[in-house]
CSV table of C-alpha atoms in Angstrom, one decimal:
chain,number,residue,atom,x,y,z
M,1,MET,CA,-24.4,-2.4,-4.1
M,2,THR,CA,-25.1,-0.1,-7.2
M,3,ILE,CA,-24.9,-1.5,-10.5
M,4,HIS,CA,-23.2,1.1,-12.7
M,5,SER,CA,-24.2,-0.2,-16.2
M,6,ASP,CA,-24.3,3.5,-17.7
M,7,VAL,CA,-20.9,4.7,-17.0
M,8,THR,CA,-19.1,6.3,-19.7
M,9,THR,CA,-15.9,5.5,-21.1
M,10,ASP,CA,-14.1,8.3,-19.6
M,11,GLU,CA,-15.4,7.7,-16.1
M,12,LEU,CA,-14.1,3.9,-16.4
M,13,LEU,CA,-10.8,5.0,-17.6
M,14,ALA,CA,-10.6,7.5,-14.5
M,15,LEU,CA,-10.1,4.4,-12.4
M,16,PHE,CA,-7.1,3.3,-14.3
M,17,PRO,CA,-3.7,4.8,-13.8
M,18,PRO,CA,-3.2,8.4,-15.4
M,19,GLY,CA,-2.6,8.2,-18.8
M,20,THR,CA,-4.5,5.1,-19.6
M,21,GLU,CA,-6.0,5.3,-23.1
M,22,LEU,CA,-7.8,3.3,-25.8
M,23,ALA,CA,-5.8,2.0,-28.9
M,24,ASP,CA,-7.5,2.6,-32.2
M,25,ASP,CA,-9.4,-0.7,-32.1
M,26,GLY,CA,-10.5,0.0,-28.4
M,27,THR,CA,-8.2,-1.9,-26.6
M,28,LEU,CA,-7.0,-0.6,-23.1
M,29,MET,CA,-3.4,0.8,-23.2
M,30,ILE,CA,-1.4,1.5,-20.0
M,31,GLY,CA,2.1,3.0,-20.1
M,32,GLY,CA,1.6,3.0,-23.8
M,33,CYS,CA,1.1,-0.9,-23.8
M,34,ARG,CA,-1.8,-2.7,-25.0
M,35,LEU,CA,-2.8,-5.0,-22.4
M,36,ASP,CA,-3.4,-7.7,-24.8
M,37,ASP,CA,0.1,-7.6,-25.9
M,38,VAL,CA,1.3,-7.4,-22.1
M,39,ALA,CA,-0.8,-10.7,-21.6
M,40,GLU,CA,0.6,-12.3,-24.5
M,41,LYS,CA,4.2,-11.8,-23.6
M,42,PHE,CA,3.9,-12.4,-19.7
M,43,GLY,CA,0.6,-14.4,-19.3
M,44,THR,CA,-2.0,-13.9,-17.0
M,45,PRO,CA,-2.7,-12.9,-14.3
M,46,ALA,CA,-0.1,-10.1,-14.1
M,47,ILE,CA,-0.2,-6.9,-12.2
M,48,VAL,CA,0.7,-4.2,-14.9
M,49,VAL,CA,2.1,-0.6,-13.1
M,50,SER,CA,2.1,2.7,-15.1
M,51,GLU,CA,5.7,3.5,-14.2
M,52,ASP,CA,5.3,7.3,-15.1
M,53,ALA,CA,1.9,7.3,-13.0
M,54,LEU,CA,4.0,5.8,-10.0
M,55,ARG,CA,6.9,8.3,-10.3
M,56,GLN,CA,4.4,11.4,-10.6
M,57,ARG,CA,2.3,10.6,-7.6
M,58,ALA,CA,5.8,10.2,-5.3
M,59,ARG,CA,6.4,13.9,-6.8
M,60,ASP,CA,2.9,15.4,-5.8
M,61,TYR,CA,3.3,13.9,-2.5
M,62,LEU,CA,6.6,15.9,-2.0
M,63,ALA,CA,5.4,18.8,-3.7
M,64,ALA,CA,2.1,18.8,-1.5
M,65,PHE,CA,3.7,18.6,1.8
M,66,ARG,CA,7.0,20.4,1.4
M,67,GLY,CA,5.2,23.2,-0.3
M,68,ARG,CA,3.3,23.7,2.9
M,69,TRP,CA,5.9,22.6,5.5
M,70,PRO,CA,9.3,22.6,3.9
M,71,ARG,CA,11.0,20.3,6.6
M,72,CYS,CA,8.7,17.4,5.8
M,73,ASP,CA,9.6,13.9,4.7
M,74,VAL,CA,7.6,11.6,2.7
M,75,ALA,CA,8.2,8.0,3.8
M,76,PHE,CA,6.7,5.3,1.4
M,77,ALA,CA,4.8,2.6,3.4
M,78,SER,CA,6.5,-0.5,1.7
M,79,LYS,CA,4.1,-2.6,2.8
M,80,SER,CA,1.5,-1.6,0.6
M,81,PHE,CA,3.6,-2.8,-2.7
M,82,PRO,CA,7.0,-4.0,-1.2
M,83,CYS,CA,8.2,-4.8,-5.0
M,84,THR,CA,12.0,-3.9,-4.8
M,85,ALA,CA,11.5,-2.2,-8.3
M,86,VAL,CA,8.5,-0.2,-6.6
M,87,GLN,CA,11.0,0.7,-3.6
M,88,ARG,CA,13.5,1.9,-5.9
M,89,ILE,CA,11.3,4.3,-8.0
M,90,MET,CA,10.5,6.1,-4.5
M,91,VAL,CA,14.2,6.1,-3.7
M,92,ASP,CA,15.0,7.9,-6.9
M,93,GLU,CA,12.1,10.3,-6.3
M,94,GLY,CA,13.6,11.6,-3.0
M,95,LEU,CA,11.3,9.6,-0.7
M,96,HIS,CA,12.1,7.9,2.4
M,97,LEU,CA,10.8,4.3,3.2
M,98,ASP,CA,8.6,2.8,6.0
M,99,VAL,CA,9.4,-0.7,6.5
M,100,ALA,CA,7.5,-3.4,8.5
M,101,GLY,CA,10.1,-6.1,9.7
M,102,GLY,CA,13.5,-7.5,8.5
M,103,GLY,CA,12.3,-8.6,4.9
M,104,GLU,CA,11.2,-5.1,3.9
M,105,ILE,CA,14.5,-3.8,5.5
M,106,LEU,CA,16.5,-6.4,2.9
M,107,THR,CA,14.5,-5.3,0.0
M,108,ALA,CA,14.8,-1.5,0.7
M,109,LEU,CA,18.6,-2.0,0.9
M,110,LYS,CA,18.7,-4.0,-2.3
M,111,ALA,CA,16.5,-1.1,-3.8
M,112,GLY,CA,19.3,1.5,-2.8
M,113,ALA,CA,17.8,2.9,-0.1
M,114,ASP,CA,20.0,5.1,2.4
M,115,PRO,CA,19.7,2.9,5.7
M,116,GLY,CA,19.3,6.2,7.4
M,117,LYS,CA,16.2,7.1,5.6
M,118,LEU,CA,14.3,4.0,6.8
M,119,ILE,CA,11.8,4.0,9.2
M,120,LEU,CA,11.0,0.4,11.1
M,121,HIS,CA,7.4,-0.2,12.2
M,122,GLY,CA,5.9,-3.4,13.8
M,123,ASN,CA,3.9,-4.2,16.9
M,124,ALA,CA,5.9,-7.6,17.4
M,125,LYS,CA,9.5,-6.9,16.4
M,126,SER,CA,11.7,-10.0,16.8
M,127,ASP,CA,15.4,-9.9,17.9
M,128,GLU,CA,16.3,-10.7,14.0
M,129,ASP,CA,14.3,-7.6,12.9
M,130,LEU,CA,15.9,-5.1,15.4
M,131,GLU,CA,19.5,-6.8,14.9
M,132,LEU,CA,19.0,-6.2,11.2
M,133,ALA,CA,18.0,-2.5,12.1
M,134,VAL,CA,20.9,-2.0,14.3
M,135,LYS,CA,23.3,-3.4,11.9
M,136,HIS,CA,22.4,-1.7,8.8
M,137,GLY,CA,21.9,1.8,10.4
M,138,VAL,CA,18.1,2.4,10.1
M,139,GLY,CA,17.5,5.7,10.5
M,140,LEU,CA,14.5,5.6,12.9
M,141,VAL,CA,12.9,2.6,15.0
M,142,VAL,CA,9.5,3.2,15.9
M,143,VAL,CA,8.9,1.7,19.5
M,144,ASP,CA,5.5,0.2,19.7
M,145,ASN,CA,5.9,-1.4,23.4
M,146,PHE,CA,8.0,-1.7,26.3
M,147,ASP,CA,9.6,-4.9,25.0
M,148,ASP,CA,10.9,-3.1,22.0
M,149,ILE,CA,12.7,-0.9,24.5
M,150,ASP,CA,14.1,-4.1,26.4
M,151,ARG,CA,15.0,-5.5,23.2
M,152,LEU,CA,17.1,-2.5,22.0
M,153,GLU,CA,18.9,-2.0,25.4
M,154,ARG,CA,20.2,-5.5,25.0
M,155,ILE,CA,20.9,-5.4,21.2
M,156,VAL,CA,22.2,-1.9,20.4
M,157,PRO,CA,26.0,-2.1,21.1
M,158,ALA,CA,27.9,-0.4,24.0
M,159,GLY,CA,28.9,3.3,22.9
M,160,HIS,CA,26.0,3.5,20.2
M,161,GLN,CA,22.7,5.0,20.2
M,162,GLN,CA,19.6,4.0,18.0
M,163,PRO,CA,17.0,6.9,17.2
M,164,CYS,CA,13.6,6.0,18.0
M,165,LEU,CA,10.2,7.2,17.9
M,166,VAL,CA,7.3,6.2,20.3
M,167,ARG,CA,4.1,5.1,18.6
M,168,VAL,CA,0.9,6.7,20.3
M,169,ILE,CA,-2.7,5.6,20.1
M,170,PRO,CA,-4.4,8.7,19.1
M,171,GLY,CA,-7.8,7.5,20.5
M,172,VAL,CA,-9.5,8.2,17.1
M,173,GLU,CA,-12.2,6.0,16.1
M,174,ALA,CA,-11.9,5.6,12.1
M,175,ALA,CA,-14.4,5.4,9.6
M,176,THR,CA,-12.9,2.5,7.7
M,177,HIS,CA,-13.0,-1.5,7.9
M,178,ALA,CA,-12.4,-2.9,11.3
M,179,SER,CA,-9.2,-4.5,9.9
M,180,GLN,CA,-8.1,-1.3,8.6
M,181,ALA,CA,-8.3,0.8,11.9
M,182,THR,CA,-5.4,1.3,14.1
M,183,GLY,CA,-5.9,4.7,16.2
M,184,HIS,CA,-8.8,3.3,18.4
M,185,ALA,CA,-8.2,2.7,22.3
M,186,GLY,CA,-8.1,-1.2,21.5
M,187,SER,CA,-5.5,-1.1,18.8
M,188,LYS,CA,-2.7,-3.5,19.1
M,189,PHE,CA,-0.3,-0.9,17.6
M,190,GLY,CA,1.4,1.7,19.8
M,191,LEU,CA,0.8,3.1,23.3
M,192,LEU,CA,-2.0,4.9,25.0
M,193,PRO,CA,-0.7,8.2,26.1
M,194,ASP,CA,0.0,7.6,29.7
M,195,ASP,CA,2.0,4.6,28.7
M,196,ALA,CA,3.6,6.6,25.9
M,197,ARG,CA,5.0,9.0,28.5
M,198,ASP,CA,6.5,6.4,30.6
M,199,ALA,CA,8.1,4.9,27.3
M,200,ILE,CA,9.5,8.1,26.6
M,201,LYS,CA,10.9,8.7,30.0
M,202,ARG,CA,12.8,5.2,29.6
M,203,ILE,CA,14.1,6.1,26.2
M,204,GLU,CA,15.4,9.7,27.5
M,205,SER,CA,17.2,7.9,30.3
M,206,SER,CA,18.8,5.2,28.1
M,207,ALA,CA,22.4,5.6,27.1
M,208,LYS,CA,21.6,3.1,23.9
M,209,MET,CA,18.5,4.9,22.6
M,210,ARG,CA,18.0,8.6,21.4
M,211,LEU,CA,14.3,9.8,21.3
M,212,ASP,CA,14.0,11.9,18.2
M,213,GLY,CA,10.1,11.9,18.5
M,214,VAL,CA,6.6,10.5,18.3
M,215,HIS,CA,4.3,8.6,15.9
M,216,THR,CA,0.8,8.0,15.2
M,217,HIS,CA,-1.6,6.4,12.8
M,218,VAL,CA,-5.4,6.5,12.5
M,219,GLY,CA,-5.9,3.7,9.9
M,220,SER,CA,-6.1,3.2,6.2
M,221,GLN,CA,-8.6,3.9,3.4
M,222,LEU,CA,-9.9,6.9,5.3
M,223,LEU,CA,-12.2,8.9,3.0
M,224,ASN,CA,-12.3,11.9,5.7
M,225,VAL,CA,-9.3,14.0,6.5
M,226,GLU,CA,-10.6,15.6,9.6
M,227,GLN,CA,-10.1,12.1,10.8
M,228,LEU,CA,-6.6,11.8,9.9
M,229,ALA,CA,-5.9,15.3,11.2
M,230,GLN,CA,-7.4,14.5,14.8
M,231,ALA,CA,-4.5,12.4,15.7
M,232,VAL,CA,-2.2,15.4,15.3
M,233,GLU,CA,-3.3,16.8,18.7
M,234,PRO,CA,-2.8,13.9,21.0
M,235,ILE,CA,1.0,13.6,19.8
M,236,ALA,CA,1.1,17.2,20.3
M,237,LYS,CA,0.4,17.1,24.1
M,238,LEU,CA,3.1,14.4,24.6
M,239,GLY,CA,5.8,17.5,24.5
M,240,THR,CA,8.1,19.2,22.2
M,241,PHE,CA,10.3,17.0,19.9
M,242,ASP,CA,12.1,16.9,16.7
M,243,VAL,CA,10.1,14.7,14.9
M,244,TYR,CA,6.4,14.3,14.5
M,245,ASP,CA,5.6,11.4,12.4
M,246,LEU,CA,1.6,11.7,11.4
M,247,GLY,CA,1.5,8.4,9.8
M,248,GLY,CA,-0.8,7.9,6.5
M,249,GLY,CA,-4.3,6.3,5.5
M,250,LEU,CA,-5.5,8.4,2.9
M,251,GLY,CA,-8.5,6.8,1.0
M,252,VAL,CA,-8.3,6.0,-2.9
M,253,ARG,CA,-11.1,5.7,-5.3
M,254,TYR,CA,-11.7,2.3,-6.2
M,255,THR,CA,-15.4,2.4,-7.1
M,256,TYR,CA,-17.5,4.9,-8.9
M,257,ASP,CA,-19.3,5.6,-5.6
M,258,GLU,CA,-16.1,6.5,-3.7
M,259,TYR,CA,-15.2,10.2,-3.6
M,260,PRO,CA,-11.6,10.3,-1.6
M,261,PRO,CA,-10.1,13.6,-0.8
M,262,SER,CA,-7.6,15.2,-3.0
M,263,LEU,CA,-3.9,15.1,-2.1
M,264,ASP,CA,-4.3,19.0,-1.5
M,265,ASP,CA,-6.9,18.5,0.7
M,266,TYR,CA,-5.0,16.0,2.8
M,267,ALA,CA,-2.1,18.1,2.6
M,268,ASP,CA,-3.9,21.4,4.0
M,269,ALA,CA,-5.6,19.1,6.6
M,270,MET,CA,-2.6,17.8,8.1
M,271,VAL,CA,-0.5,20.9,7.9
M,272,THR,CA,-3.1,23.2,9.3
M,273,GLN,CA,-3.2,21.2,12.3
M,274,ALA,CA,0.5,21.1,12.5
M,275,ARG,CA,0.9,24.7,12.3
M,276,ALA,CA,-1.6,25.2,15.1
M,277,LEU,CA,-0.4,22.6,17.4
M,278,LEU,CA,3.4,21.7,16.8
M,279,PRO,CA,6.6,23.7,17.3
M,280,ASP,CA,7.8,25.9,14.5
M,281,GLY,CA,10.7,24.3,12.9
M,282,ALA,CA,9.8,20.6,13.9
M,283,ARG,CA,10.2,17.6,11.2
M,284,ILE,CA,7.1,16.1,10.1
M,285,ILE,CA,6.9,12.8,8.3
M,286,VAL,CA,3.8,11.6,6.4
M,287,GLU,CA,3.7,7.8,5.4
M,288,PRO,CA,1.7,7.2,2.5
M,289,GLY,CA,1.0,3.6,1.2
M,290,ARG,CA,-2.5,2.6,-0.4
M,291,SER,CA,-2.8,6.5,-1.5
M,292,MET,CA,0.5,6.4,-3.0
M,293,VAL,CA,0.2,3.1,-5.4
M,294,ALA,CA,-3.2,1.9,-5.6
M,295,ASN,CA,-4.0,3.9,-8.9
M,296,SER,CA,-0.8,3.2,-10.5
M,297,ALA,CA,-1.5,-0.3,-11.5
M,298,CYS,CA,-4.4,-2.8,-12.7
M,299,THR,CA,-4.5,-6.4,-12.7
M,300,VAL,CA,-5.3,-8.6,-16.1
M,301,TYR,CA,-7.1,-12.0,-16.1
M,302,ARG,CA,-8.1,-14.4,-18.8
M,303,VAL,CA,-11.8,-15.6,-18.8
M,304,THR,CA,-11.5,-19.6,-18.2
M,305,THR,CA,-15.1,-20.7,-17.5
M,306,ILE,CA,-18.7,-19.0,-17.6
M,307,LYS,CA,-21.9,-20.3,-16.0
M,308,ARG,CA,-25.1,-18.8,-16.7
M,309,GLY,CA,-28.0,-19.3,-14.3
M,310,VAL,CA,-29.5,-17.4,-11.5
M,311,VAL,CA,-26.3,-15.5,-11.5
M,312,THR,CA,-23.8,-15.4,-14.5
M,313,HIS,CA,-20.6,-16.5,-12.8
M,314,VAL,CA,-17.4,-15.4,-15.1
M,315,ALA,CA,-14.4,-17.3,-13.9
M,316,VAL,CA,-10.7,-16.0,-14.4
M,317,ASP,CA,-7.7,-17.6,-14.0
M,318,GLY,CA,-6.7,-15.6,-10.7
M,319,GLY,CA,-8.7,-14.5,-7.5
M,320,MET,CA,-7.8,-14.6,-4.0
M,321,GLY,CA,-4.4,-15.9,-4.6
M,322,ASP,CA,-3.4,-12.3,-6.2
M,323,ASN,CA,-6.1,-10.0,-4.4
M,324,LEU,CA,-7.1,-11.0,-0.7
M,325,GLU,CA,-8.7,-7.3,-0.2
M,326,VAL,CA,-12.3,-8.3,-1.4
M,327,SER,CA,-12.5,-11.3,1.0
M,328,LEU,CA,-10.1,-9.6,4.1
M,329,THR,CA,-11.9,-6.4,4.0
M,330,GLY,CA,-15.0,-6.3,1.8
M,331,GLN,CA,-13.5,-3.8,-0.8
M,332,ARG,CA,-15.5,-3.7,-4.0
M,333,PHE,CA,-13.5,-3.1,-7.3
M,334,GLU,CA,-14.5,-2.5,-10.8
M,335,ALA,CA,-13.8,-4.3,-14.3
M,336,THR,CA,-13.9,-4.1,-17.8
M,337,ILE,CA,-13.2,-6.4,-20.8
M,338,VAL,CA,-9.6,-5.3,-22.2
M,339,ASN,CA,-10.9,-4.7,-25.8
M,340,ARG,CA,-14.6,-3.9,-25.2
M,341,VAL,CA,-14.4,-1.3,-22.7
M,342,GLY,CA,-17.5,-0.3,-20.4
M,343,GLY,CA,-21.3,-1.2,-20.5
M,344,GLY,CA,-23.0,-4.7,-21.0
M,345,GLN,CA,-24.8,-6.8,-18.8
M,346,PRO,CA,-24.2,-7.4,-14.8
M,347,VAL,CA,-22.0,-10.6,-14.0
M,348,SER,CA,-20.2,-11.7,-11.1
M,349,VAL,CA,-16.4,-12.1,-11.7
M,350,VAL,CA,-15.2,-15.1,-9.4
M,351,GLY,CA,-11.7,-16.6,-8.9
M,352,ARG,CA,-10.3,-20.2,-9.6
M,353,HIS,CA,-9.6,-20.9,-5.9
M,354,CYS,CA,-11.7,-23.4,-3.8
M,355,GLU,CA,-13.5,-20.7,-1.7
M,356,SER,CA,-17.2,-19.4,-1.9
M,357,GLY,CA,-15.7,-16.2,-0.9
M,358,ASP,CA,-13.4,-16.1,-3.8
M,359,GLN,CA,-15.0,-13.3,-5.7
M,360,LEU,CA,-13.4,-10.4,-7.5
M,361,VAL,CA,-16.4,-8.3,-8.4
M,362,ASP,CA,-19.9,-8.8,-7.9
M,363,GLY,CA,-22.5,-7.3,-10.2
M,364,VAL,CA,-20.1,-5.8,-12.8
M,365,PRO,CA,-21.2,-5.0,-16.3
M,366,LEU,CA,-19.2,-6.6,-19.0
M,367,ARG,CA,-19.8,-6.7,-22.8
M,368,GLU,CA,-20.6,-10.0,-24.4
M,369,THR,CA,-18.1,-12.0,-22.3
M,370,ALA,CA,-16.5,-15.2,-24.0
M,371,ILE,CA,-13.9,-17.8,-23.2
M,372,GLY,CA,-10.6,-16.4,-23.5
M,373,ASP,CA,-11.5,-12.7,-22.9
M,374,LEU,CA,-9.1,-10.6,-21.0
M,375,ILE,CA,-10.7,-8.6,-18.0
M,376,ALA,CA,-8.9,-5.9,-16.6
M,377,VAL,CA,-9.5,-4.8,-12.7
M,378,PRO,CA,-8.2,-1.1,-11.8
M,379,VAL,CA,-6.8,0.0,-8.6
M,380,THR,CA,-4.9,-3.1,-7.7
M,381,GLY,CA,-1.3,-1.3,-7.0
M,382,ALA,CA,-1.9,-1.5,-3.2
M,383,TYR,CA,-2.0,-4.8,-0.5
M,384,CYS,CA,-2.4,-7.3,-3.8
M,385,TYR,CA,1.1,-8.0,-4.5
M,386,THR,CA,1.8,-8.0,-1.1
M,387,MET,CA,-0.6,-10.4,0.1
M,388,SER,CA,-0.4,-12.9,-3.0
M,389,ASN,CA,-0.3,-16.4,-2.1
M,390,GLN,CA,0.2,-19.9,-3.5
M,391,TYR,CA,-3.4,-21.2,-2.5
M,392,ASN,CA,-4.4,-24.3,-4.0
M,393,GLY,CA,-0.9,-24.4,-5.8
M,394,ALA,CA,-1.2,-21.3,-7.6
M,395,ARG,CA,1.7,-19.5,-8.8
M,396,ARG,CA,2.1,-16.1,-7.4
M,397,VAL,CA,1.8,-13.4,-10.0
M,398,PRO,CA,4.5,-11.0,-12.1
M,399,VAL,CA,4.7,-7.5,-11.9
M,400,VAL,CA,5.3,-5.7,-15.2
M,401,PHE,CA,6.2,-2.1,-15.4
M,402,ALA,CA,4.8,0.0,-18.6
M,403,ARG,CA,6.4,2.9,-19.7
M,404,ASN,CA,6.3,4.8,-23.3
M,405,GLY,CA,5.2,1.7,-24.9
M,406,ASN,CA,7.9,-0.9,-23.5
M,407,ALA,CA,6.7,-3.4,-21.1
M,408,ARG,CA,9.3,-4.9,-18.7
M,409,LEU,CA,9.2,-7.9,-16.2
M,410,VAL,CA,10.2,-6.6,-12.6
M,411,VAL,CA,8.9,-9.6,-10.7
M,412,ARG,CA,8.7,-12.9,-12.6
M,413,ARG,CA,5.7,-15.5,-12.1
M,414,ASP,CA,6.3,-18.3,-10.1
M,415,THR,CA,7.5,-21.5,-11.5
M,416,TRP,CA,6.2,-24.9,-10.6
M,417,ASP,CA,9.7,-25.5,-9.0
M,418,ASP,CA,9.1,-22.7,-6.8
M,419,LEU,CA,6.3,-24.4,-5.1
M,420,LEU,CA,8.3,-27.2,-4.1
M,421,ILE,CA,11.7,-25.3,-3.4
M,422,ARG,CA,11.0,-25.2,0.3
M,423,ASP,CA,10.4,-28.6,0.6
M,424,VAL,CA,13.2,-30.6,2.6
M,425,ASP,CA,12.4,-34.1,2.2
């Protein structure tokens, strides 16, 4: 672990959403909103999203890929931030939506998505998931296994056909955390090429399914575009199809020591492989999740306790209830005090939950930390909201959109009654 106590203000601000700035008194502002004002109005912890940054990233993705391959669709991987308001922005900006299960189908529909522009994923789809997909006319079901085929044969009404893709394991060993790797031979997702060929034949002979193409995915938080591009060749070898879904997985910058490829680098690598290996005129799909939303948000906490000893523990009012990435994948984050940005002495920022692993950031420099201070942790737009939980009776956190100096609530905080609402006795 490298402790960056000499990071400049500009370097720190670069981890926050584009457009983040300091007020005249040095307080962080996102979307033109002071974070201390947001905390006062909506409480802490709270996930604060720059709406303009989110919209611009969606536009940048479309421009990068359609500028290189005109018949390309960008499908936002909803699981990374399955908030209806976020899905609605993606729909507004012309993106398709990748949904994982019935719940994400329903939130996507509430967000105004065209069901024909939904792509349903899942390695263990239930009858209910597939019934919802068929009922609402989901555009593509990604067949992950032979059981998906059996279920669709049973569920799709006579006289109808469900468009499908077959998910293929590309055999790429991704340089990422084990929990984020999906393209290796032992992955629980998809079918090895020989099995994929059998699935393709079954779908092609079915009266209730229509094979549109193939799908693949290497993993998440990949910082090497060549590994992402390696997945194109295995699906190209399976034949000529109308659709080739290349998945997502581009990594983002969480810390000063990470240097992810640019969006242009990623698009260049993927489209270069597509031009070399895929038929002209084919439709390609990319499915960004983390790289679409991570940098659009930060989480604001309030300091509740400070213990000084061998290690200075700065405890805040959130933790693994709103950010499981640290304990799940070992991902490092950075942090700063909202009104004293950058510099200071190294401390360990820990959460309020009864787990030693409930640590948000270890060895992060903070300036003159005191009870009641607000701490902002950047790059929390991906996989934080979606994995938020009620551990130790914590109330799940709100999501606030900030734009042009106006902060608005798009997801409320749990109430105490919400903790009891599912009890039947």
